[in-house]
Coordinates of N, CA and C in Angstrom, one line a residue:
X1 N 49.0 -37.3 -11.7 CA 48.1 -37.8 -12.8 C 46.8 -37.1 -12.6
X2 N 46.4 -36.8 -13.4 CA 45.0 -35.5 -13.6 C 44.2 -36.1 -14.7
X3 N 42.9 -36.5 -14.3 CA 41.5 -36.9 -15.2 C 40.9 -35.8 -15.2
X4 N 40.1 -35.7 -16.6 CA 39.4 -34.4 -16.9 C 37.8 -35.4 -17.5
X5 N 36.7 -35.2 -17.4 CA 35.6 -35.8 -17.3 C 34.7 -35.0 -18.1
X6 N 34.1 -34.4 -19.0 CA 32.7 -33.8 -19.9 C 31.5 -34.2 -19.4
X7 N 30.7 -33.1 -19.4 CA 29.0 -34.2 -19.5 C 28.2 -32.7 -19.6
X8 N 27.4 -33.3 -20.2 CA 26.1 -32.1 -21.2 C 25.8 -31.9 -22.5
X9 N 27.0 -32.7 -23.2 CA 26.6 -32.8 -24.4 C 25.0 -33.2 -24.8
X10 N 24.5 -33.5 -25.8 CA 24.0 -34.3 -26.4 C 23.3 -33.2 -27.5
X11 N 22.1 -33.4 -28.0 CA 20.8 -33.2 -29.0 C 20.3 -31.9 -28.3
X12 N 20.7 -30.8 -29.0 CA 19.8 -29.6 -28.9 C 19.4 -28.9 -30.1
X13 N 17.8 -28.5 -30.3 CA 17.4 -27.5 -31.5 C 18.1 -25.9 -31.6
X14 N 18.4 -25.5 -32.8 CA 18.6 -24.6 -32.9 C 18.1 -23.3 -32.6
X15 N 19.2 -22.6 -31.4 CA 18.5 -21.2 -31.0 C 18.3 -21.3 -29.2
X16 N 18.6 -22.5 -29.2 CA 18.8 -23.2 -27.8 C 19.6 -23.1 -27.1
X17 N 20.2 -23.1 -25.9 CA 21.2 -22.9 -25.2 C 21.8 -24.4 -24.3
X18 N 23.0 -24.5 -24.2 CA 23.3 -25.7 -23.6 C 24.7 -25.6 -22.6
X19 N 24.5 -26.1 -21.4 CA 26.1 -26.0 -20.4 C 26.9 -27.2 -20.7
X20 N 28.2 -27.1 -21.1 CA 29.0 -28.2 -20.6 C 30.1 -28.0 -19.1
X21 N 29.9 -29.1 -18.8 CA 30.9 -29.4 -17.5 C 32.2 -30.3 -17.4
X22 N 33.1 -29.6 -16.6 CA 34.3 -30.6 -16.9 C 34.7 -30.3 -15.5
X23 N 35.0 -32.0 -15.3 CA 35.9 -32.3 -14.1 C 37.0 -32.6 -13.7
X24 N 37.9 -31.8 -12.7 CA 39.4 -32.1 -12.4 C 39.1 -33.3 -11.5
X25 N 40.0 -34.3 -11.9 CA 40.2 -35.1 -10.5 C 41.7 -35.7 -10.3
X26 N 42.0 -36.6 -9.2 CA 43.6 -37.1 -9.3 C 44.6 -36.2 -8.5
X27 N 45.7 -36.0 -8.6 CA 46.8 -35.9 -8.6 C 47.1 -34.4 -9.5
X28 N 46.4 -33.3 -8.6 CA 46.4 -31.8 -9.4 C 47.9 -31.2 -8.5
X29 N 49.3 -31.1 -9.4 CA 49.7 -29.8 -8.3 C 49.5 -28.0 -8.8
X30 N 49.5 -28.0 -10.1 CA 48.9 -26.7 -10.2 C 48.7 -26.7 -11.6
X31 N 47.3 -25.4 -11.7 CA 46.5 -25.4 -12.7 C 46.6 -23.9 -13.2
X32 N 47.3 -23.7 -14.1 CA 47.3 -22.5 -14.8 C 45.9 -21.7 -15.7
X33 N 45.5 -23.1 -16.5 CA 44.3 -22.9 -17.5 C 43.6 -23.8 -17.7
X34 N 42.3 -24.2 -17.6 CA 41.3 -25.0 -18.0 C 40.5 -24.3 -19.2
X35 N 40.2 -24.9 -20.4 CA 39.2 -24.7 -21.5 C 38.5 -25.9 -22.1
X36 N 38.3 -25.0 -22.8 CA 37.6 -26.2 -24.0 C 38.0 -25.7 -25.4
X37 N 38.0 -26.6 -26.5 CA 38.1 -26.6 -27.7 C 36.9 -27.4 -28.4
X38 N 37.0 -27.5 -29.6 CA 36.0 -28.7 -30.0 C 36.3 -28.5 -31.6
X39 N 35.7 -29.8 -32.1 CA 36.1 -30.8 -33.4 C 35.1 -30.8 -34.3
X40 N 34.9 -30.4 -35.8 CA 33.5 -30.3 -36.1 C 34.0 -31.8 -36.9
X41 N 33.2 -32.8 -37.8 CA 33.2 -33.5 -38.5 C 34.3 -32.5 -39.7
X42 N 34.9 -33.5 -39.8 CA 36.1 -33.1 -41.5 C 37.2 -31.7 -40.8
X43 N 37.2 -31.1 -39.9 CA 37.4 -30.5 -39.5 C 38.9 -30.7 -38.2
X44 N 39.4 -29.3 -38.2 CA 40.5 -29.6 -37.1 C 39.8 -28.9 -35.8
X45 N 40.6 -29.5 -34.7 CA 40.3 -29.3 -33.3 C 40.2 -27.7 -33.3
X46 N 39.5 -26.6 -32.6 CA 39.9 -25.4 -32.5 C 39.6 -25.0 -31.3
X47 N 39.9 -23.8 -30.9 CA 40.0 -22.9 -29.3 C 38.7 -22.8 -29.1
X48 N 38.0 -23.3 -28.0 CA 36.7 -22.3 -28.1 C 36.9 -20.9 -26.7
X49 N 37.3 -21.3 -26.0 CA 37.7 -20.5 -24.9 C 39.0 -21.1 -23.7
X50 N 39.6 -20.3 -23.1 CA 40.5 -20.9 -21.9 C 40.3 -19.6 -21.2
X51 N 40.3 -20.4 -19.8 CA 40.7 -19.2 -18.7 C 41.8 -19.5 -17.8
X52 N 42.4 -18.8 -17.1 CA 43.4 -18.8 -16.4 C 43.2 -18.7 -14.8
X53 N 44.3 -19.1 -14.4 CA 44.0 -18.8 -12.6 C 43.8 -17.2 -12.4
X54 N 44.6 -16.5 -13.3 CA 44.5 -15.2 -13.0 C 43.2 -14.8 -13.6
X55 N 42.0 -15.1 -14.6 CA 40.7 -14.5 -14.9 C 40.7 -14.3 -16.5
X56 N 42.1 -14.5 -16.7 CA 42.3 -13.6 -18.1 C 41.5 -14.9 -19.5
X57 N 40.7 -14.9 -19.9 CA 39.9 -15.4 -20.7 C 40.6 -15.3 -22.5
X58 N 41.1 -16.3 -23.4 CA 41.6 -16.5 -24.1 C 40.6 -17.3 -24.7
X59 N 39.7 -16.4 -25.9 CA 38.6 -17.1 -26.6 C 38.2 -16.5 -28.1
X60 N 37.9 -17.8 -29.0 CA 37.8 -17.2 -30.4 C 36.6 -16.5 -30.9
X61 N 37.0 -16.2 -31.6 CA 36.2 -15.0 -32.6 C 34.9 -15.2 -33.2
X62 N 35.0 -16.6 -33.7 CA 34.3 -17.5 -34.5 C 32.5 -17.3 -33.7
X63 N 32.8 -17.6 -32.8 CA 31.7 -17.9 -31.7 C 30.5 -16.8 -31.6
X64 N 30.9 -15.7 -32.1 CA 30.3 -14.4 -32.0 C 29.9 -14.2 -30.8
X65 N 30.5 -14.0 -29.7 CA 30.0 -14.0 -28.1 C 29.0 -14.5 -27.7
X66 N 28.7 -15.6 -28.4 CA 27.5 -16.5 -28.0 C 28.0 -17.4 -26.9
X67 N 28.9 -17.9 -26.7 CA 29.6 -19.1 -25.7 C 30.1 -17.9 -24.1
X68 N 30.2 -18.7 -23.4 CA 30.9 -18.1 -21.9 C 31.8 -19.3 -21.1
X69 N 32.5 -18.7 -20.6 CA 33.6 -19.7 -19.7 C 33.3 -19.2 -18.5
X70 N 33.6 -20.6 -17.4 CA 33.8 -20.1 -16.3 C 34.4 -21.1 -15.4
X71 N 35.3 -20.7 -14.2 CA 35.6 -21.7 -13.8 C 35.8 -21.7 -12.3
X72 N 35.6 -22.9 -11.5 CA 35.2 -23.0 -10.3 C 36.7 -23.4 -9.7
X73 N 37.7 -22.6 -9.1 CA 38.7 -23.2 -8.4 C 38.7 -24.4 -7.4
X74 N 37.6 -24.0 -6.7 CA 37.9 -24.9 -5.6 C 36.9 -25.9 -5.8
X75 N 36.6 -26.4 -6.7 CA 35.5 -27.5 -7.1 C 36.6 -28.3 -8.4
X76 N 37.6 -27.4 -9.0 CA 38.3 -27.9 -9.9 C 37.5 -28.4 -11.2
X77 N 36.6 -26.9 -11.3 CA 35.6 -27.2 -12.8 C 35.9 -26.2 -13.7
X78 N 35.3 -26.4 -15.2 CA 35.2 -25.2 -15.3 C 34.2 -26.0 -16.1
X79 N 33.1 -24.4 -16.9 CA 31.7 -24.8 -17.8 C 32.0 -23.5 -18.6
X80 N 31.5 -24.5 -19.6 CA 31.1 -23.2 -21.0 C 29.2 -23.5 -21.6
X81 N 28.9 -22.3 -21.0 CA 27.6 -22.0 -21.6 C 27.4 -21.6 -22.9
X82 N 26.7 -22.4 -23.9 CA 26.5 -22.1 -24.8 C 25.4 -21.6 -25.3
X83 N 25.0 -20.1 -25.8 CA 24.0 -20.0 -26.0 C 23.5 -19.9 -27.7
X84 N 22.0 -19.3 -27.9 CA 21.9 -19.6 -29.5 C 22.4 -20.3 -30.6
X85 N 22.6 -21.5 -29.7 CA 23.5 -22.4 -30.5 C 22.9 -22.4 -32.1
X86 N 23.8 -22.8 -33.0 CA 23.3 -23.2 -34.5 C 24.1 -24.3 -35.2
X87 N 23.5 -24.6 -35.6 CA 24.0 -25.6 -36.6 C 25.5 -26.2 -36.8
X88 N 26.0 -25.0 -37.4 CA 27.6 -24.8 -37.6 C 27.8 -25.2 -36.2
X89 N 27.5 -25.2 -34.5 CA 28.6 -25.5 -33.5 C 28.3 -26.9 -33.6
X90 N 28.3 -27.8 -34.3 CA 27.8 -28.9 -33.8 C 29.5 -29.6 -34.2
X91 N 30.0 -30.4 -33.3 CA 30.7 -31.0 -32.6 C 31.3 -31.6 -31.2
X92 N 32.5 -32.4 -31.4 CA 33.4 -32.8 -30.5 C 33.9 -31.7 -29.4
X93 N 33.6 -31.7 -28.0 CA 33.9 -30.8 -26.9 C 34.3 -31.4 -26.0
X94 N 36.1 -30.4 -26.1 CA 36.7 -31.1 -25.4 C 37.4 -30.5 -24.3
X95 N 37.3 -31.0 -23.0 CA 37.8 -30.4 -22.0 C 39.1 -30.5 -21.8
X96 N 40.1 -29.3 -21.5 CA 41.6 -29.2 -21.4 C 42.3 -28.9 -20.2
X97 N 43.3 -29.0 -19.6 CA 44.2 -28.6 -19.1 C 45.3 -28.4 -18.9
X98 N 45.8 -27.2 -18.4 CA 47.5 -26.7 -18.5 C 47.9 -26.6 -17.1
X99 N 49.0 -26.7 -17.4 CA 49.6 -26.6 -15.4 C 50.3 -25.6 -15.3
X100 N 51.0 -25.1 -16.4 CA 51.8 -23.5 -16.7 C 51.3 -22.6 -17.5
X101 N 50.6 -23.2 -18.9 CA 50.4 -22.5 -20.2 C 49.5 -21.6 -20.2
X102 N 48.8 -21.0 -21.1 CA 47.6 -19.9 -20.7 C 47.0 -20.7 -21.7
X103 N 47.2 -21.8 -23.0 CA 46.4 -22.4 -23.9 C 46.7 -23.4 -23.6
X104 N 46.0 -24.8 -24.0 CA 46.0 -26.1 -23.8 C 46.4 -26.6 -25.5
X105 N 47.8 -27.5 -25.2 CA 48.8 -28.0 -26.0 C 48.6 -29.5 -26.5
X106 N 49.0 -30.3 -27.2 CA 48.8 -31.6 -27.2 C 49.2 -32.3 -25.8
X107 N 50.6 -31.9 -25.3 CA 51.1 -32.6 -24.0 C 50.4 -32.0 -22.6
X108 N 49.3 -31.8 -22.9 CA 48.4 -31.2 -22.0 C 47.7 -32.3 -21.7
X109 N 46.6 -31.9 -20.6 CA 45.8 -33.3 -20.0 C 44.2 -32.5 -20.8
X110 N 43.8 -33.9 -21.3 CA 42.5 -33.5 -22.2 C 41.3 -34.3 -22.1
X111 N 39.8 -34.5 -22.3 CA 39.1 -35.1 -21.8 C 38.5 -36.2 -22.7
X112 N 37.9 -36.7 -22.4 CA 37.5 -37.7 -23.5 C 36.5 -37.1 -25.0
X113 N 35.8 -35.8 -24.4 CA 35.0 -35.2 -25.4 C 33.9 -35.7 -24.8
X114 N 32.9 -34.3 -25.6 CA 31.2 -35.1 -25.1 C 30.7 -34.4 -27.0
X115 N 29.9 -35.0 -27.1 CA 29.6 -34.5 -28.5 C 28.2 -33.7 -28.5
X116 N 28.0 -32.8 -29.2 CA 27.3 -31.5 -28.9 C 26.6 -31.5 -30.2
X117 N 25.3 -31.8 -30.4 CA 24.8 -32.0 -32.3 C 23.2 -31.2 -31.7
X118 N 23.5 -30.0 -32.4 CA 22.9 -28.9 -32.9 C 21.9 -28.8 -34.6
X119 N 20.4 -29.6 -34.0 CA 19.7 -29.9 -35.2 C 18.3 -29.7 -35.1
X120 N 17.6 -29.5 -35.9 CA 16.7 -29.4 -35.9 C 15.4 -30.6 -35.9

């Protein structure tokens, strides 16, 4: 049984940069990929990045290489820095994990969300 934990969300102005962090805890026996996705209002869940045990980074387009992943094995974290945030990223971020997959699936272990509101 594997808990995944967020924290960094909150209120940032536009053009600002922000970390989120996510925590493994519990009953890990192996971890293929940890990401994040996130939820805008009216909107469906989407990819924002995953990385793998092997390094290999699976991340959307959308973002315009403003976002970074990274992930700490032996701490069982991983963070996505966000930078020049705007407006449009403002949502639900949600931390994921996979134990085989290279993307995070519904039957995957997922975090409660931290919510991320990008305003002026």
């Amino acid at each position: 049984q594997v808990q995944l934990v967020e924290s960094g969300g909150g209120l940032v102005q536009p053009g600002r940069s922000l970390r989120l962090s996510c925590v493994a805890s519990g009953s890990i026996s192996s971890i293929n990929a940890m990401g994040w996705y996130r939820q805008a209002p009216g909107k469906e869940r989407e990819l924002v990045a995953v990385i793998t045990s092997g390094g290999t980074i699976n991340s959307a387009t959308s973002m315009g290489g403003r976002f970074s992943i990274s992930r700490d094995k032996v701490k069982n974290t991983v963070s996505l820095q966000m930078n020049s945030l705007k407006t449009e990223d403002t949502a639900v971020y949600y931390c994921c994990l996979s134990e085989t997959g290279t993307l995070c699936h519904e039957e995957d272990v997922w975090g409660q969300g931290t919510l991320v509101t990008v305003s002026s």
